[in-house]
């Protein structure tokens, strides 16, 4: 088995991405058009994990504003001109291909952010992934009522997290 690696997503990867999303996120479904919009608006943030010539995972990110959280299954409309973060919408990988791949995707997004003059990464952690994101340098933001309302569509476990890229290059837990 060849080592899984990330490459930029192409339009032809779309159905593969949607299939993995349906498998990994049955409780947080999004319409295929919502994925397509992100791929069209910001292809540079979209990657697929390739293993044995097949797609084993995907990562989607786009410029956004801190403390603004796009609702799950919602359209972005357009990207903000005054973006102050790269927002990682989702990283999802088939179970057999996990291990080091979220770190590799975040490293790519970090490089993209730096190249774009953006100094912060943002995401909403779901399920029990908060310790994983902390390991990658993200810190939870204590939500006020407004932030809590914006997190609603992501379910009970949702935590808004930020990573300041001025911090350590390779955080240790
Ligand atoms: C999230 C997901 C992509 C992570 O992939 P992965 O390849 O297992 O992630 P990594 O191995 O790169 O993990 C990153 C770091 O977190 C660590 N980590 C993983 N799980 C952890 C946990 N429960 N507690 C603490 N650290 C954890 C890893 O050891 C790694 O640290 P290291 O590089 O210093 O060893 C994968 O689990 C997945 O697809 N999950 C389902 C979808 C999902 O929850 N997506 C996230 C939505 S917010």
PDB file of C-alpha atoms and ligand atoms in Angstrom:
ATOM      1  CA  UNK A   1       0.000   0.000   0.000  1.00  0.00           C
ATOM      2  CA  UNK A   2       1.456   3.388  -0.966  1.00  0.00           C
ATOM      3  CA  UNK A   3       1.691   6.050   1.738  1.00  0.00           C
ATOM      4  CA  UNK A   4      -1.371   8.325   1.684  1.00  0.00           C
ATOM      5  CA  UNK A   5      -0.565  11.851   0.501  1.00  0.00           C
ATOM      6  CA  UNK A   6      -2.446  15.122   0.090  1.00  0.00           C
ATOM      7  CA  UNK A   7      -2.854  16.816  -3.257  1.00  0.00           C
ATOM      8  CA  UNK A   8      -5.015  19.740  -4.407  1.00  0.00           C
ATOM      9  CA  UNK A   9      -8.632  18.710  -5.060  1.00  0.00           C
ATOM     10  CA  UNK A  10      -9.936  18.757  -8.625  1.00  0.00           C
ATOM     11  CA  UNK A  11     -13.508  19.044  -9.856  1.00  0.00           C
ATOM     12  CA  UNK A  12     -13.328  15.338 -10.782  1.00  0.00           C
ATOM     13  CA  UNK A  13     -12.785  14.517  -7.078  1.00  0.00           C
ATOM     14  CA  UNK A  14     -16.156  15.976  -6.186  1.00  0.00           C
ATOM     15  CA  UNK A  15     -18.154  12.730  -6.059  1.00  0.00           C
ATOM     16  CA  UNK A  16     -15.421  11.052  -4.028  1.00  0.00           C
ATOM     17  CA  UNK A  17     -15.484  13.887  -1.503  1.00  0.00           C
ATOM     18  CA  UNK A  18     -19.260  13.750  -1.193  1.00  0.00           C
ATOM     19  CA  UNK A  19     -19.169   9.960  -0.705  1.00  0.00           C
ATOM     20  CA  UNK A  20     -16.607  10.225   2.103  1.00  0.00           C
ATOM     21  CA  UNK A  21     -18.574  13.028   3.763  1.00  0.00           C
ATOM     22  CA  UNK A  22     -21.714  10.889   3.755  1.00  0.00           C
ATOM     23  CA  UNK A  23     -19.805   7.986   5.292  1.00  0.00           C
ATOM     24  CA  UNK A  24     -17.915   9.964   7.953  1.00  0.00           C
ATOM     25  CA  UNK A  25     -20.533  12.571   8.871  1.00  0.00           C
ATOM     26  CA  UNK A  26     -23.944  10.823   8.805  1.00  0.00           C
ATOM     27  CA  UNK A  27     -25.089  12.966  11.734  1.00  0.00           C
ATOM     28  CA  UNK A  28     -23.856  16.272  10.253  1.00  0.00           C
ATOM     29  CA  UNK A  29     -25.026  16.031   6.637  1.00  0.00           C
ATOM     30  CA  UNK A  30     -24.380  18.733   4.048  1.00  0.00           C
ATOM     31  CA  UNK A  31     -25.768  19.025   0.541  1.00  0.00           C
ATOM     32  CA  UNK A  32     -23.324  18.241  -2.302  1.00  0.00           C
ATOM     33  CA  UNK A  33     -23.816  21.776  -3.707  1.00  0.00           C
ATOM     34  CA  UNK A  34     -22.449  23.193  -0.454  1.00  0.00           C
ATOM     35  CA  UNK A  35     -19.182  21.274  -0.992  1.00  0.00           C
ATOM     36  CA  UNK A  36     -19.059  22.343  -4.627  1.00  0.00           C
ATOM     37  CA  UNK A  37     -19.424  26.020  -3.683  1.00  0.00           C
ATOM     38  CA  UNK A  38     -16.356  25.832  -1.415  1.00  0.00           C
ATOM     39  CA  UNK A  39     -14.335  24.081  -4.122  1.00  0.00           C
ATOM     40  CA  UNK A  40     -15.298  26.796  -6.596  1.00  0.00           C
ATOM     41  CA  UNK A  41     -14.804  29.765  -4.261  1.00  0.00           C
ATOM     42  CA  UNK A  42     -11.439  28.710  -2.882  1.00  0.00           C
ATOM     43  CA  UNK A  43      -9.853  25.721  -4.642  1.00  0.00           C
ATOM     44  CA  UNK A  44      -6.509  26.413  -2.949  1.00  0.00           C
ATOM     45  CA  UNK A  45      -7.991  25.381   0.402  1.00  0.00           C
ATOM     46  CA  UNK A  46      -9.372  22.078  -0.872  1.00  0.00           C
ATOM     47  CA  UNK A  47      -7.255  18.964  -0.713  1.00  0.00           C
ATOM     48  CA  UNK A  48      -7.811  15.258  -1.121  1.00  0.00           C
ATOM     49  CA  UNK A  49      -5.897  12.478   0.540  1.00  0.00           C
ATOM     50  CA  UNK A  50      -4.909   9.910  -2.063  1.00  0.00           C
ATOM     51  CA  UNK A  51      -4.132   6.318  -1.149  1.00  0.00           C
ATOM     52  CA  UNK A  52      -3.736   3.504  -3.677  1.00  0.00           C
ATOM     53  CA  UNK A  53      -4.988   5.830  -6.430  1.00  0.00           C
ATOM     54  CA  UNK A  54      -8.288   6.363  -4.614  1.00  0.00           C
ATOM     55  CA  UNK A  55      -9.565   9.226  -2.477  1.00  0.00           C
ATOM     56  CA  UNK A  56      -9.344   8.352   1.208  1.00  0.00           C
ATOM     57  CA  UNK A  57     -10.130  11.749   2.681  1.00  0.00           C
ATOM     58  CA  UNK A  58     -10.573  15.434   2.068  1.00  0.00           C
ATOM     59  CA  UNK A  59      -9.914  18.788   3.717  1.00  0.00           C
ATOM     60  CA  UNK A  60     -11.756  22.029   2.974  1.00  0.00           C
ATOM     61  CA  UNK A  61     -10.703  25.493   4.133  1.00  0.00           C
ATOM     62  CA  UNK A  62     -11.384  29.068   3.045  1.00  0.00           C
ATOM     63  CA  UNK A  63     -10.613  32.629   4.153  1.00  0.00           C
ATOM     64  CA  UNK A  64     -13.115  33.941   6.683  1.00  0.00           C
ATOM     65  CA  UNK A  65     -13.631  36.324   9.587  1.00  0.00           C
ATOM     66  CA  UNK A  66     -12.797  35.351  13.169  1.00  0.00           C
ATOM     67  CA  UNK A  67     -15.829  34.652  15.381  1.00  0.00           C
ATOM     68  CA  UNK A  68     -17.975  34.294  12.260  1.00  0.00           C
ATOM     69  CA  UNK A  69     -19.018  30.681  11.776  1.00  0.00           C
ATOM     70  CA  UNK A  70     -20.639  29.600   8.524  1.00  0.00           C
ATOM     71  CA  UNK A  71     -23.717  27.503   9.401  1.00  0.00           C
ATOM     72  CA  UNK A  72     -23.370  23.828   8.601  1.00  0.00           C
ATOM     73  CA  UNK A  73     -24.907  22.982   5.217  1.00  0.00           C
ATOM     74  CA  UNK A  74     -25.065  26.681   4.370  1.00  0.00           C
ATOM     75  CA  UNK A  75     -23.687  28.549   1.359  1.00  0.00           C
ATOM     76  CA  UNK A  76     -20.907  31.084   1.885  1.00  0.00           C
ATOM     77  CA  UNK A  77     -22.115  33.361  -0.901  1.00  0.00           C
ATOM     78  CA  UNK A  78     -18.742  35.012  -1.300  1.00  0.00           C
ATOM     79  CA  UNK A  79     -15.467  35.241   0.555  1.00  0.00           C
ATOM     80  CA  UNK A  80     -14.808  38.302   2.743  1.00  0.00           C
ATOM     81  CA  UNK A  81     -12.385  40.850   1.305  1.00  0.00           C
ATOM     82  CA  UNK A  82     -11.061  41.577   4.782  1.00  0.00           C
ATOM     83  CA  UNK A  83     -10.538  37.954   5.871  1.00  0.00           C
ATOM     84  CA  UNK A  84      -8.518  37.567   9.060  1.00  0.00           C
ATOM     85  CA  UNK A  85      -8.398  33.782   9.299  1.00  0.00           C
ATOM     86  CA  UNK A  86      -8.332  30.640   7.218  1.00  0.00           C
ATOM     87  CA  UNK A  87     -11.306  28.632   8.397  1.00  0.00           C
ATOM     88  CA  UNK A  88     -10.919  24.856   8.215  1.00  0.00           C
ATOM     89  CA  UNK A  89     -14.434  23.741   7.424  1.00  0.00           C
ATOM     90  CA  UNK A  90     -13.734  20.022   7.633  1.00  0.00           C
ATOM     91  CA  UNK A  91     -11.097  17.343   7.485  1.00  0.00           C
ATOM     92  CA  UNK A  92     -12.442  13.806   7.108  1.00  0.00           C
ATOM     93  CA  UNK A  93     -10.444  10.673   6.423  1.00  0.00           C
ATOM     94  CA  UNK A  94     -11.504   7.029   6.130  1.00  0.00           C
ATOM     95  CA  UNK A  95     -10.491   5.153   9.297  1.00  0.00           C
ATOM     96  CA  UNK A  96      -7.892   2.895   7.633  1.00  0.00           C
ATOM     97  CA  UNK A  97      -5.894   5.891   6.410  1.00  0.00           C
ATOM     98  CA  UNK A  98      -5.697   7.981   9.580  1.00  0.00           C
ATOM     99  CA  UNK A  99      -2.522   8.708  11.485  1.00  0.00           C
ATOM    100  CA  UNK A 100      -0.585  11.878  10.789  1.00  0.00           C
ATOM    101  CA  UNK A 101      -2.827  13.046   7.989  1.00  0.00           C
ATOM    102  CA  UNK A 102      -4.678  15.822   9.858  1.00  0.00           C
ATOM    103  CA  UNK A 103      -1.289  17.202  10.902  1.00  0.00           C
ATOM    104  CA  UNK A 104      -0.159  17.118   7.267  1.00  0.00           C
ATOM    105  CA  UNK A 105      -3.303  18.889   6.040  1.00  0.00           C
ATOM    106  CA  UNK A 106      -3.019  21.595   8.702  1.00  0.00           C
ATOM    107  CA  UNK A 107       0.633  22.121   7.748  1.00  0.00           C
ATOM    108  CA  UNK A 108      -0.480  22.764   4.159  1.00  0.00           C
ATOM    109  CA  UNK A 109      -3.176  25.179   5.285  1.00  0.00           C
ATOM    110  CA  UNK A 110      -0.723  26.935   7.556  1.00  0.00           C
ATOM    111  CA  UNK A 111       1.632  27.451   4.633  1.00  0.00           C
ATOM    112  CA  UNK A 112      -1.243  28.767   2.520  1.00  0.00           C
ATOM    113  CA  UNK A 113      -2.302  31.172   5.278  1.00  0.00           C
ATOM    114  CA  UNK A 114       1.231  32.523   5.687  1.00  0.00           C
ATOM    115  CA  UNK A 115       1.562  32.956   1.912  1.00  0.00           C
ATOM    116  CA  UNK A 116      -1.757  34.878   1.931  1.00  0.00           C
ATOM    117  CA  UNK A 117      -0.745  37.162   4.808  1.00  0.00           C
ATOM    118  CA  UNK A 118      -3.253  35.523   7.180  1.00  0.00           C
ATOM    119  CA  UNK A 119      -2.017  34.931  10.733  1.00  0.00           C
ATOM    120  CA  UNK A 120      -4.784  32.795  12.248  1.00  0.00           C
ATOM    121  CA  UNK A 121      -6.408  29.436  11.570  1.00  0.00           C
ATOM    122  CA  UNK A 122      -9.958  28.754  12.790  1.00  0.00           C
ATOM    123  CA  UNK A 123     -12.228  25.721  12.978  1.00  0.00           C
ATOM    124  CA  UNK A 124     -15.174  24.188  14.750  1.00  0.00           C
ATOM    125  CA  UNK A 125     -14.196  20.987  16.505  1.00  0.00           C
ATOM    126  CA  UNK A 126     -16.931  18.349  16.518  1.00  0.00           C
ATOM    127  CA  UNK A 127     -17.321  14.921  18.115  1.00  0.00           C
ATOM    128  CA  UNK A 128     -14.424  14.357  20.507  1.00  0.00           C
ATOM    129  CA  UNK A 129     -11.731  15.962  18.352  1.00  0.00           C
ATOM    130  CA  UNK A 130     -10.894  18.886  20.656  1.00  0.00           C
ATOM    131  CA  UNK A 131      -7.731  17.228  22.129  1.00  0.00           C
ATOM    132  CA  UNK A 132      -6.560  16.400  18.612  1.00  0.00           C
ATOM    133  CA  UNK A 133      -6.862  20.030  17.499  1.00  0.00           C
ATOM    134  CA  UNK A 134      -5.205  21.187  20.718  1.00  0.00           C
ATOM    135  CA  UNK A 135      -2.316  18.896  19.846  1.00  0.00           C
ATOM    136  CA  UNK A 136      -2.086  20.782  16.550  1.00  0.00           C
ATOM    137  CA  UNK A 137      -1.895  24.140  18.323  1.00  0.00           C
ATOM    138  CA  UNK A 138      -5.554  25.240  18.284  1.00  0.00           C
ATOM    139  CA  UNK A 139      -7.025  26.750  21.456  1.00  0.00           C
ATOM    140  CA  UNK A 140     -10.728  26.748  22.386  1.00  0.00           C
ATOM    141  CA  UNK A 141     -12.503  30.095  22.452  1.00  0.00           C
ATOM    142  CA  UNK A 142     -14.826  30.540  25.431  1.00  0.00           C
ATOM    143  CA  UNK A 143     -18.155  31.142  23.716  1.00  0.00           C
ATOM    144  CA  UNK A 144     -20.440  34.060  24.568  1.00  0.00           C
ATOM    145  CA  UNK A 145     -24.161  33.794  23.745  1.00  0.00           C
ATOM    146  CA  UNK A 146     -23.621  35.037  20.192  1.00  0.00           C
ATOM    147  CA  UNK A 147     -20.907  32.487  19.448  1.00  0.00           C
ATOM    148  CA  UNK A 148     -22.969  29.700  21.042  1.00  0.00           C
ATOM    149  CA  UNK A 149     -25.862  30.546  18.715  1.00  0.00           C
ATOM    150  CA  UNK A 150     -23.572  30.344  15.690  1.00  0.00           C
ATOM    151  CA  UNK A 151     -22.337  26.907  16.782  1.00  0.00           C
ATOM    152  CA  UNK A 152     -25.811  25.400  17.108  1.00  0.00           C
ATOM    153  CA  UNK A 153     -25.903  23.680  13.710  1.00  0.00           C
ATOM    154  CA  UNK A 154     -22.696  21.776  14.569  1.00  0.00           C
ATOM    155  CA  UNK A 155     -24.234  19.819  17.453  1.00  0.00           C
ATOM    156  CA  UNK A 156     -23.649  19.583  21.178  1.00  0.00           C
ATOM    157  CA  UNK A 157     -19.906  18.922  21.151  1.00  0.00           C
ATOM    158  CA  UNK A 158     -19.017  21.878  18.917  1.00  0.00           C
ATOM    159  CA  UNK A 159     -16.126  24.049  20.075  1.00  0.00           C
ATOM    160  CA  UNK A 160     -14.827  27.081  18.182  1.00  0.00           C
ATOM    161  CA  UNK A 161     -11.016  27.024  18.127  1.00  0.00           C
ATOM    162  CA  UNK A 162      -8.277  29.330  16.884  1.00  0.00           C
ATOM    163  CA  UNK A 163      -4.602  28.847  16.188  1.00  0.00           C
ATOM    164  CA  UNK A 164      -2.318  31.847  16.174  1.00  0.00           C
ATOM    165  CA  UNK A 165       0.364  31.235  13.567  1.00  0.00           C
ATOM    166  CA  UNK A 166       2.725  33.519  15.401  1.00  0.00           C
ATOM    167  CA  UNK A 167       2.911  30.708  17.976  1.00  0.00           C
ATOM    168  CA  UNK A 168       5.188  27.663  17.988  1.00  0.00           C
ATOM    169  CA  UNK A 169       5.831  26.073  14.588  1.00  0.00           C
ATOM    170  CA  UNK A 170       5.309  22.509  15.750  1.00  0.00           C
ATOM    171  CA  UNK A 171       3.341  22.483  18.960  1.00  0.00           C
ATOM    172  CA  UNK A 172       4.084  19.814  21.511  1.00  0.00           C
ATOM    173  CA  UNK A 173       1.241  18.492  23.595  1.00  0.00           C
TER     174      UNK A 173
HETATM  175  C1  LIG B   1      -9.952  14.212  12.357  1.00  0.00           C
HETATM  176  C2  LIG B   1      -9.138  13.228  11.532  1.00  0.00           C
HETATM  177  C3  LIG B   1      -9.022  13.748  10.103  1.00  0.00           C
HETATM  178  C4  LIG B   1      -7.756  13.126  12.165  1.00  0.00           C
HETATM  179  O1  LIG B   1      -6.900  12.375  11.339  1.00  0.00           O
HETATM  180  P1  LIG B   1      -5.582  11.701  11.929  1.00  0.00           P
HETATM  181  O2  LIG B   1      -4.729  11.289  10.796  1.00  0.00           O
HETATM  182  O3  LIG B   1      -5.993  10.668  12.900  1.00  0.00           O
HETATM  183  O4  LIG B   1      -4.920  12.921  12.711  1.00  0.00           O
HETATM  184  P2  LIG B   1      -3.382  13.077  13.143  1.00  0.00           P
HETATM  185  O5  LIG B   1      -2.798  11.719  13.409  1.00  0.00           O
HETATM  186  O6  LIG B   1      -2.694  13.923  12.143  1.00  0.00           O
HETATM  187  O7  LIG B   1      -3.583  13.817  14.503  1.00  0.00           O
HETATM  188  C5  LIG B   1      -3.002  15.039  14.805  1.00  0.00           C
HETATM  189  C6  LIG B   1      -2.350  14.966  16.157  1.00  0.00           C
HETATM  190  O8  LIG B   1      -3.358  14.763  17.160  1.00  0.00           O
HETATM  191  C7  LIG B   1      -3.010  13.634  17.954  1.00  0.00           C
HETATM  192  N1  LIG B   1      -4.257  13.029  18.424  1.00  0.00           N
HETATM  193  C8  LIG B   1      -5.114  12.260  17.734  1.00  0.00           C
HETATM  194  N2  LIG B   1      -6.163  11.925  18.514  1.00  0.00           N
HETATM  195  C9  LIG B   1      -5.937  12.511  19.707  1.00  0.00           C
HETATM  196  C10 LIG B   1      -6.643  12.537  20.939  1.00  0.00           C
HETATM  197  N3  LIG B   1      -7.806  11.891  21.092  1.00  0.00           N
HETATM  198  N4  LIG B   1      -6.118  13.239  21.965  1.00  0.00           N
HETATM  199  C11 LIG B   1      -4.949  13.896  21.834  1.00  0.00           C
HETATM  200  N5  LIG B   1      -4.232  13.901  20.688  1.00  0.00           N
HETATM  201  C12 LIG B   1      -4.728  13.224  19.640  1.00  0.00           C
HETATM  202  C13 LIG B   1      -2.201  12.757  17.037  1.00  0.00           C
HETATM  203  O9  LIG B   1      -1.380  11.871  17.771  1.00  0.00           O
HETATM  204  C14 LIG B   1      -1.400  13.806  16.290  1.00  0.00           C
HETATM  205  O10 LIG B   1      -0.336  14.295  17.084  1.00  0.00           O
HETATM  206  P3  LIG B   1       1.201  13.959  16.684  1.00  0.00           P
HETATM  207  O11 LIG B   1       1.345  14.313  15.234  1.00  0.00           O
HETATM  208  O12 LIG B   1       1.975  14.872  17.565  1.00  0.00           O
HETATM  209  O13 LIG B   1       1.349  12.511  16.951  1.00  0.00           O
HETATM  210  C15 LIG B   1      -9.789  11.836  11.511  1.00  0.00           C
HETATM  211  O14 LIG B   1      -9.815  11.324  12.824  1.00  0.00           O
HETATM  212  C16 LIG B   1     -11.222  11.869  10.985  1.00  0.00           C
HETATM  213  O15 LIG B   1     -11.444  11.851   9.780  1.00  0.00           O
HETATM  214  N6  LIG B   1     -12.214  11.883  11.897  1.00  0.00           N
HETATM  215  C17 LIG B   1     -13.624  11.915  11.526  1.00  0.00           C
HETATM  216  C18 LIG B   1     -14.031  13.265  10.985  1.00  0.00           C
HETATM  217  C19 LIG B   1     -13.761  14.385  11.979  1.00  0.00           C
HETATM  218  O16 LIG B   1     -14.019  14.275  13.168  1.00  0.00           O
HETATM  219  N7  LIG B   1     -13.238  15.481  11.442  1.00  0.00           N
HETATM  220  C20 LIG B   1     -12.922  16.650  12.226  1.00  0.00           C
HETATM  221  C21 LIG B   1     -14.069  17.559  12.247  1.00  0.00           C
HETATM  222  S1  LIG B   1     -13.718  18.967  13.304  1.00  0.00           S
END
